[in-house]
PDB file of C-alpha atoms in Angstrom:
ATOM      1  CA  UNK A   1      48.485  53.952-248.135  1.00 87.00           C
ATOM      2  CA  UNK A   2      46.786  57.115-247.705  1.00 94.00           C
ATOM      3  CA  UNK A   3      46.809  60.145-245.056  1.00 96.00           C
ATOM      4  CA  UNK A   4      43.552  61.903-243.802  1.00 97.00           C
ATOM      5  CA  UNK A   5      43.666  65.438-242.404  1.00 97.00           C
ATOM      6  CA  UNK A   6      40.780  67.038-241.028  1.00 97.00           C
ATOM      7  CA  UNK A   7      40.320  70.927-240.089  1.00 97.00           C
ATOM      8  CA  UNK A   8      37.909  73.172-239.879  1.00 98.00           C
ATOM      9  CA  UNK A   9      36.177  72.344-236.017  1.00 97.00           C
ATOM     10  CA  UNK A  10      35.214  74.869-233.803  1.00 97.00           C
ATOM     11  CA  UNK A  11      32.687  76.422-231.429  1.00 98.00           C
ATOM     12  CA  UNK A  12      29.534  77.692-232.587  1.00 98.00           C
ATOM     13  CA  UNK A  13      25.904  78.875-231.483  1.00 98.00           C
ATOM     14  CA  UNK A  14      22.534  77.128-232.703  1.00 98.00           C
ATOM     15  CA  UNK A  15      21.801  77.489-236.383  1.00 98.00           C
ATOM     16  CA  UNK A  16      25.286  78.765-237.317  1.00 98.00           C
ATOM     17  CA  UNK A  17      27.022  76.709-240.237  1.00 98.00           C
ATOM     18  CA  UNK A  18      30.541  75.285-240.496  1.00 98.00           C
ATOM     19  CA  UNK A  19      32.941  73.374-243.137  1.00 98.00           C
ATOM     20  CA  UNK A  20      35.016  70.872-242.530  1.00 98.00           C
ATOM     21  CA  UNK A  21      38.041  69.680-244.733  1.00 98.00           C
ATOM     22  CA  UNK A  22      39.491  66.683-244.909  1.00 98.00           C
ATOM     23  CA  UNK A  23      42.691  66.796-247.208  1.00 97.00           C
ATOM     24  CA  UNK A  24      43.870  62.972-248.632  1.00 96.00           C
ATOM     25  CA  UNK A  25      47.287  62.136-249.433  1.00 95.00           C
ATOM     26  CA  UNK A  26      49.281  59.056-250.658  1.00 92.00           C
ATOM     27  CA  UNK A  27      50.842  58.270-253.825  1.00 86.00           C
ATOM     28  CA  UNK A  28      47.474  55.807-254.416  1.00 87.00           C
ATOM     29  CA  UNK A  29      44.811  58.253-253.726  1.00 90.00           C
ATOM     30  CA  UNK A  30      42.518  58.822-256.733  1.00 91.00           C
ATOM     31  CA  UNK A  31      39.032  60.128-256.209  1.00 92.00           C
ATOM     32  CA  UNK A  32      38.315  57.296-259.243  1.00 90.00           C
ATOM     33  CA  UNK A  33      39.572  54.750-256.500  1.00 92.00           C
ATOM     34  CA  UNK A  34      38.919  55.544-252.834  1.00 95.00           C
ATOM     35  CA  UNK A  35      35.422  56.676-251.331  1.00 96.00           C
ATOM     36  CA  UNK A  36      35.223  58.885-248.719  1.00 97.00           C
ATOM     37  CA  UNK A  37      32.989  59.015-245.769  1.00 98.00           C
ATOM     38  CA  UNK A  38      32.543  61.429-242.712  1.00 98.00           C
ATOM     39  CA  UNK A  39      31.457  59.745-239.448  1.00 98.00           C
ATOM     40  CA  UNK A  40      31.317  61.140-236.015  1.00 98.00           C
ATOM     41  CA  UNK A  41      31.451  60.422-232.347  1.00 98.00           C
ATOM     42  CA  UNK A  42      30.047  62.227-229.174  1.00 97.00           C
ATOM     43  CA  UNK A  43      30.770  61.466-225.941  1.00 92.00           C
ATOM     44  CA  UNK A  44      30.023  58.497-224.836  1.00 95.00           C
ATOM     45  CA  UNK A  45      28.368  57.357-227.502  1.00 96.00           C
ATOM     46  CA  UNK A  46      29.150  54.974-231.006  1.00 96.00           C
ATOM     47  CA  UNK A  47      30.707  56.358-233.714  1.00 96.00           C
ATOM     48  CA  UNK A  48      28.002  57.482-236.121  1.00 97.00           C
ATOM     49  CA  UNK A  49      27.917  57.391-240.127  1.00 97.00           C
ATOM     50  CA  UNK A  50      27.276  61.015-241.753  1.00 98.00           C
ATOM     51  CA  UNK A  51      27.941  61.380-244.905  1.00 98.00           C
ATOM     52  CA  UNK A  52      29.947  59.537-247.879  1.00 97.00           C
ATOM     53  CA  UNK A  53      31.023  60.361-251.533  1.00 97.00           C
ATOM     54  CA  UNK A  54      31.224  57.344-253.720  1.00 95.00           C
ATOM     55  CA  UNK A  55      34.664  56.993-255.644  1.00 95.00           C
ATOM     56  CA  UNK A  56      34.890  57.612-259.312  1.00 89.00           C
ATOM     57  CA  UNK A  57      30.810  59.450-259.905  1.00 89.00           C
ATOM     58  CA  UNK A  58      30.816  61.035-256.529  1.00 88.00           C
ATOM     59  CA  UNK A  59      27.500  59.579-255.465  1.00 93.00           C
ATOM     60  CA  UNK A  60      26.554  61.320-252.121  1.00 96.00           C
ATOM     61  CA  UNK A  61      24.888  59.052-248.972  1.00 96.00           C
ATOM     62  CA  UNK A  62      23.487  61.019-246.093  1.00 97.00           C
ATOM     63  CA  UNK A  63      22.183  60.061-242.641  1.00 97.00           C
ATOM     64  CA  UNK A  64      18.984  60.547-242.032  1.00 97.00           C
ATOM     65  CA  UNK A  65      19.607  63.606-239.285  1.00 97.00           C
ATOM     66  CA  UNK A  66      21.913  65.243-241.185  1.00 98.00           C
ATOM     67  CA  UNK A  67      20.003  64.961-244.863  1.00 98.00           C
ATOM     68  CA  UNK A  68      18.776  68.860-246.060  1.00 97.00           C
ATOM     69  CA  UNK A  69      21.586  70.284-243.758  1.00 98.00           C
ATOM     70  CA  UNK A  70      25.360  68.873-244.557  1.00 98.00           C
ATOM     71  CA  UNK A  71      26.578  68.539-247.741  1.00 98.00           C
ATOM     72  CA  UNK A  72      29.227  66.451-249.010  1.00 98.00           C
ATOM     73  CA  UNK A  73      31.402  67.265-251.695  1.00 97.00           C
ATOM     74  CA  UNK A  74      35.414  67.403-253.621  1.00 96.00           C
ATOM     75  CA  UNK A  75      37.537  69.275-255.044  1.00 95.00           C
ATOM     76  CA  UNK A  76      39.568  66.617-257.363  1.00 93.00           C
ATOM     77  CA  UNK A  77      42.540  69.301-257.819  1.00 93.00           C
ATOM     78  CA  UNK A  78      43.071  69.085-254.197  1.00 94.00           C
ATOM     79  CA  UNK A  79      42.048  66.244-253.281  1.00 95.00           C
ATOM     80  CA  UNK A  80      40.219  67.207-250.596  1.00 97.00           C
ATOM     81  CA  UNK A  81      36.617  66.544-249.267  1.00 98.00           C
ATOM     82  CA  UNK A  82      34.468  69.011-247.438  1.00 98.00           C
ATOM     83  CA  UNK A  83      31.608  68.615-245.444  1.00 98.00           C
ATOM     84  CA  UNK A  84      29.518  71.974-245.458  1.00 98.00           C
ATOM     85  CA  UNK A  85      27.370  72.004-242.121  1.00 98.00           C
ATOM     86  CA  UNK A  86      24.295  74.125-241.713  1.00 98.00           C
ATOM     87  CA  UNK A  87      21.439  74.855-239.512  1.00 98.00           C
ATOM     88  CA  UNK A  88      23.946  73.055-236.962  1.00 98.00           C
ATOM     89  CA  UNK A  89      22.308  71.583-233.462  1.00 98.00           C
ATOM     90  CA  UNK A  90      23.472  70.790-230.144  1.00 97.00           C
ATOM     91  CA  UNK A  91      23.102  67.478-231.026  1.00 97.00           C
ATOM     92  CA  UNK A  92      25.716  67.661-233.739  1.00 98.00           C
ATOM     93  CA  UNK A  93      28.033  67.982-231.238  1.00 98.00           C
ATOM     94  CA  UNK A  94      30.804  65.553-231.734  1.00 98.00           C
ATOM     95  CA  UNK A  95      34.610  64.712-232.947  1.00 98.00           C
ATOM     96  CA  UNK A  96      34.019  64.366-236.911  1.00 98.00           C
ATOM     97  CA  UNK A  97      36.377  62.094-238.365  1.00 98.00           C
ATOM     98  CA  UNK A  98      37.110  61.329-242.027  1.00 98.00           C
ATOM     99  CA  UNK A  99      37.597  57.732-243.692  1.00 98.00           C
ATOM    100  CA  UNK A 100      38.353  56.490-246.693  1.00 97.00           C
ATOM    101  CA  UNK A 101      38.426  53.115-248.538  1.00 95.00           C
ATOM    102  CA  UNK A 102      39.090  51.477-251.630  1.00 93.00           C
ATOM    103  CA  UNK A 103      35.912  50.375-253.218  1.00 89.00           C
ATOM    104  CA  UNK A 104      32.379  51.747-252.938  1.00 92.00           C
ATOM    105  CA  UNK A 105      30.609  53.412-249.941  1.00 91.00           C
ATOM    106  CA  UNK A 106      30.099  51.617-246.311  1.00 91.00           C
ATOM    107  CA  UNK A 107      27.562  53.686-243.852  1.00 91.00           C
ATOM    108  CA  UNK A 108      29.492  51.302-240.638  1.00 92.00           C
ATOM    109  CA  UNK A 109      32.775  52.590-239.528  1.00 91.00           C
ATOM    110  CA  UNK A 110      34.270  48.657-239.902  1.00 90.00           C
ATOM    111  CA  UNK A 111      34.506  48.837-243.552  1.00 88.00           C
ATOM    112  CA  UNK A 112      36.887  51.830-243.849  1.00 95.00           C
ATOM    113  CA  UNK A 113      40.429  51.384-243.155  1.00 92.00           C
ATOM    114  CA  UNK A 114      42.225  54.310-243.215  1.00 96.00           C
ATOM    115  CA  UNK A 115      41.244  57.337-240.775  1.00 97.00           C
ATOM    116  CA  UNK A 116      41.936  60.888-239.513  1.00 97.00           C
ATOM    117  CA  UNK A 117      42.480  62.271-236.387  1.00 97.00           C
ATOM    118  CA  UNK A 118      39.447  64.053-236.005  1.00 97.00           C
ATOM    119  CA  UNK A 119      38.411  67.943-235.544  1.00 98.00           C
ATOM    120  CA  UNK A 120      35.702  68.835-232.355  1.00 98.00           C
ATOM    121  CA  UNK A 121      32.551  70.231-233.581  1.00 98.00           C
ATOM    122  CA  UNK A 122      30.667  72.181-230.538  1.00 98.00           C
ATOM    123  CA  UNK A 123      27.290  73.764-230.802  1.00 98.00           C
ATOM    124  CA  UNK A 124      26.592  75.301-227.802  1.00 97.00           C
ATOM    125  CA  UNK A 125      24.486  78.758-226.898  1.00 95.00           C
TER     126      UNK A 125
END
């Protein structure tokens, strides 16, 4: 079993930038093991794939309207994934949640199993 803990939300203007954490725990985590995947949901919408680092060679998957903006990346020693946001839009507005899974990458929120409890991301003028 593993624990996902996300931080890092807040408020910010147009074109401002933002990183999220997501710190893993669990006695099975291993970053050769689990992937990792950011998704996020606005209201009244689907949840929405962002982003996702591949276990074991850290392969990184971006959605198309984040790509050249976020970045997705680790930090083995503390086992923790960040998603660095730039350029950020009113449209990225949203609860950002972090997954995980054993296995490769997924871009659909089904194939992940464990979850966190999500950190608000506003963009707002």
């Amino acid at each position: 079993q593993v624990q996902l803990q996300e931080s890092g939300g807040g408020l910010v203007q147009p074109g401002d930038s933002l990183r999220l954490s997501c710190a893993l725990s669990g006695a099975s985590f291993t970053f050769k093991t689990w992937s990792v995947a950011w998704f996020r949901q606005a209201p009244g919408k689907e949840r929405q794939y962002v982003s996702s680092l591949a276990r074991d060679d850290g392969n990184k998957i971006y959605a198309n309207s984040v790509k050249g903006r976020f970045t997705i990346y680790r930090d083995t020693a503390e086992n923790t994934v960040y998603l660095q946001m730039n350029r950020l839009k009113p449209e990225d507005t949203a609860v950002y949640y972090c997954a995980a899974r054993v296995g490769g990458t997924r871009d659909t929120s089904e194939g992940y199993d464990y979850w966190g409890q999500g950190t608000q991301v506003t963009v707002s003028s």
